[in-house]
Coordinates of N, CA, C and O in Angstrom, one line a residue:
X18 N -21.5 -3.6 2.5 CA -21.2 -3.1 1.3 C -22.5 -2.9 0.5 O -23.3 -3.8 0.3
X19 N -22.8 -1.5 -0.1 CA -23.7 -1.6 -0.8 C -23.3 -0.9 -2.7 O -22.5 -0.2 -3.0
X20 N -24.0 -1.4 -3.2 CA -23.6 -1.5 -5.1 C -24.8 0.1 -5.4 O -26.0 0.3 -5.2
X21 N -24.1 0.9 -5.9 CA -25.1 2.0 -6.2 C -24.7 1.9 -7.5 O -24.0 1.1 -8.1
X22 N -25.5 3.4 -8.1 CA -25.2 3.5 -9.8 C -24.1 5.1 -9.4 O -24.1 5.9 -8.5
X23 N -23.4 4.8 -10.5 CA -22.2 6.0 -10.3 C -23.3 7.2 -10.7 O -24.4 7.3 -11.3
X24 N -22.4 7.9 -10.0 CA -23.2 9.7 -10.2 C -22.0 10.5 -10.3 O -21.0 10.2 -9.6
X25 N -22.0 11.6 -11.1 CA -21.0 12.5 -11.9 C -20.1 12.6 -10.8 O -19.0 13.1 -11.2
X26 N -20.1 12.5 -9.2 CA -19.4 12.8 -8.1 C -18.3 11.7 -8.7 O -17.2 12.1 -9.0
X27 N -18.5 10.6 -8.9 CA -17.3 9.5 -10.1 C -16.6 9.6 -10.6 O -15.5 9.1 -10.7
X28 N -17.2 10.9 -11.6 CA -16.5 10.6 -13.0 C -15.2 10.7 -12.9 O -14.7 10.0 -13.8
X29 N -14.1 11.5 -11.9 CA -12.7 11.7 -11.8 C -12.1 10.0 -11.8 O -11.6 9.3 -12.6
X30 N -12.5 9.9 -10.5 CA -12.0 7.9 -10.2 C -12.5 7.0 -11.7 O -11.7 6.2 -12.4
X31 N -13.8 7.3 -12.1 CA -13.9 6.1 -13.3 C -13.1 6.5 -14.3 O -12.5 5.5 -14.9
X32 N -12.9 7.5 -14.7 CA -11.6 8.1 -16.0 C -10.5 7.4 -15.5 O -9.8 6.6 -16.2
X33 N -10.4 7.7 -13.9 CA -9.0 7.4 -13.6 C -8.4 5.6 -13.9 O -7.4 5.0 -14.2
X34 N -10.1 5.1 -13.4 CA -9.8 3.6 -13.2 C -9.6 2.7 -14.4 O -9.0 1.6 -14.5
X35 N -10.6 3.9 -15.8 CA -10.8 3.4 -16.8 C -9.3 3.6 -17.9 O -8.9 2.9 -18.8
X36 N -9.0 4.3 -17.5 CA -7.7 4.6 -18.0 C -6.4 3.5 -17.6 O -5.7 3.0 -18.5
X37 N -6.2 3.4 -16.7 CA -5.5 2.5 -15.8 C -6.0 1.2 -16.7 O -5.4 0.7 -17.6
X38 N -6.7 1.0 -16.3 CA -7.8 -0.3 -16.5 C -7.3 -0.7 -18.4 O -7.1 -1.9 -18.8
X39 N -7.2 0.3 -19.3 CA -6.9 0.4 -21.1 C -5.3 -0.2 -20.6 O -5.2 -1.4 -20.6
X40 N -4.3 0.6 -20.2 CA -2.8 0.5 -20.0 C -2.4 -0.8 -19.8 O -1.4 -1.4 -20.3
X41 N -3.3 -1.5 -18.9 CA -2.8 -2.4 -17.8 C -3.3 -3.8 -19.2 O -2.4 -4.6 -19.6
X42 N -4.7 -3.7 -19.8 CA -5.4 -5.0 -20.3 C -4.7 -4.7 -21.7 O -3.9 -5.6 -22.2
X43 N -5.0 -3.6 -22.5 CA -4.1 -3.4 -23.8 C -2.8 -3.0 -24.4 O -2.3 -3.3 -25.5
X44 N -2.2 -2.2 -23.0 CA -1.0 -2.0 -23.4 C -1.3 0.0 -24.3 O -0.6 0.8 -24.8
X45 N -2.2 -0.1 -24.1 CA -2.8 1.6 -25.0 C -2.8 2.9 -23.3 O -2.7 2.8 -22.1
X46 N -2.9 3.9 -24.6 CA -3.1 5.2 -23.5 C -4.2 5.9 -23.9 O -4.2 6.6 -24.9
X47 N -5.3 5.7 -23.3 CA -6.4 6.8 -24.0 C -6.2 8.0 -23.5 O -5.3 8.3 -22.7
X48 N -6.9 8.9 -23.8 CA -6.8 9.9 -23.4 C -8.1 10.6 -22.7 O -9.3 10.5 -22.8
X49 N -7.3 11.3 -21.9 CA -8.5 11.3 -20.2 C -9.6 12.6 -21.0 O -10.7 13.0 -20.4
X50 N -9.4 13.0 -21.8 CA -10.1 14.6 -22.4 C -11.7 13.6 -22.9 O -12.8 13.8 -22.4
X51 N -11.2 12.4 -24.0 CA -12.1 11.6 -24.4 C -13.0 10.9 -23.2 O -14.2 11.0 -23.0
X52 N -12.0 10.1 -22.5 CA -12.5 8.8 -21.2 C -13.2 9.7 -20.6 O -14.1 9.2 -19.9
X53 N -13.1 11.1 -20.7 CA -13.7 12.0 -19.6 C -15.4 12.3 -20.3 O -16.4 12.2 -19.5
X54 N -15.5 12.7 -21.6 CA -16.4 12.7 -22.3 C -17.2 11.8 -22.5 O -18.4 12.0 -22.3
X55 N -17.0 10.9 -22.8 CA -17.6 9.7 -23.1 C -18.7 8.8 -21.6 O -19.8 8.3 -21.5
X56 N -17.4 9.0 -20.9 CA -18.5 8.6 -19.3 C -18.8 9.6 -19.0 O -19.7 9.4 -18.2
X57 N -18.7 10.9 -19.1 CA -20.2 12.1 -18.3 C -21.4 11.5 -19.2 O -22.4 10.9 -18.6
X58 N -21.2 11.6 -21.1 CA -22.1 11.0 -21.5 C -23.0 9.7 -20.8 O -24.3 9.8 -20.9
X59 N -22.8 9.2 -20.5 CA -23.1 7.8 -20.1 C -23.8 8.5 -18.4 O -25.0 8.7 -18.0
X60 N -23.1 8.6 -18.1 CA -24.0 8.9 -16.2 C -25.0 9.9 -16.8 O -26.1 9.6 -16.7
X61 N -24.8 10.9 -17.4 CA -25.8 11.8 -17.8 C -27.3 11.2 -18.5 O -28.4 11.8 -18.2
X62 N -27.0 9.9 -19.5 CA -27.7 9.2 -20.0 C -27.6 7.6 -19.8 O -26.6 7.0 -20.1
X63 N -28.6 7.2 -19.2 CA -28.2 5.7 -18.9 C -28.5 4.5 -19.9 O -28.2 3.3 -19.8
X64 N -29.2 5.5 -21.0 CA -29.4 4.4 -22.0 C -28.0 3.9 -22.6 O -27.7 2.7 -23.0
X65 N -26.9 5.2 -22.6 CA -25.4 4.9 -23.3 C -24.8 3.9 -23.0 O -24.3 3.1 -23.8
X66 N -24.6 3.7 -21.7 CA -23.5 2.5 -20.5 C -24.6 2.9 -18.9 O -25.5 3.7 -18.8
X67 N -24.2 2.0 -18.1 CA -24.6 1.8 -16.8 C -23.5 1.9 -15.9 O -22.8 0.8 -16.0
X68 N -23.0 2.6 -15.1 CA -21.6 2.0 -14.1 C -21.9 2.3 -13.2 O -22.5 3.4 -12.9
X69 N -21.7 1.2 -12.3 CA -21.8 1.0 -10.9 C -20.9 1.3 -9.8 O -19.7 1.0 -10.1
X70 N -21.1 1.9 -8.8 CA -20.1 1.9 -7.6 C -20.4 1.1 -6.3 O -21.5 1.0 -5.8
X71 N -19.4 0.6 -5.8 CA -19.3 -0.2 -4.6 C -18.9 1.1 -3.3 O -17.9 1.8 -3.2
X72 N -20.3 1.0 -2.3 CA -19.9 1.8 -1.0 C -20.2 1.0 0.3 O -20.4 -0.2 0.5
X73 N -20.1 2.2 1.3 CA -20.6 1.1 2.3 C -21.9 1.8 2.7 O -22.7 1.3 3.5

């Protein structure tokens, strides 16, 4: 298993997971237009957030 840094090839699964992820811990619905914005921001710029992916 190796731990990389996400690259925009992500961004679909982390919206998806991150979305999932709001429903499941809050009980909320964000919306994927924002979740989607917000993390290209961030992979685009790493000073914003950092997210990681697990491969092999």
């Amino acid at each position: 298993m190796r731990v990389r840094r996400a690259e925009l090839k992500d961004l679909d699964y982390l919206v998806g997971f991150t979305s999932e992820e709001a429903r499941e811990a809050e009980g909320t619905v964000k919306s994927p237009e924002t979740l989607e914005k917000g993390i290209r921001s961030a992979l685009e710029d790493s000073s914003i957030a950092l997210y990681l992916g697990v491969g092999e």
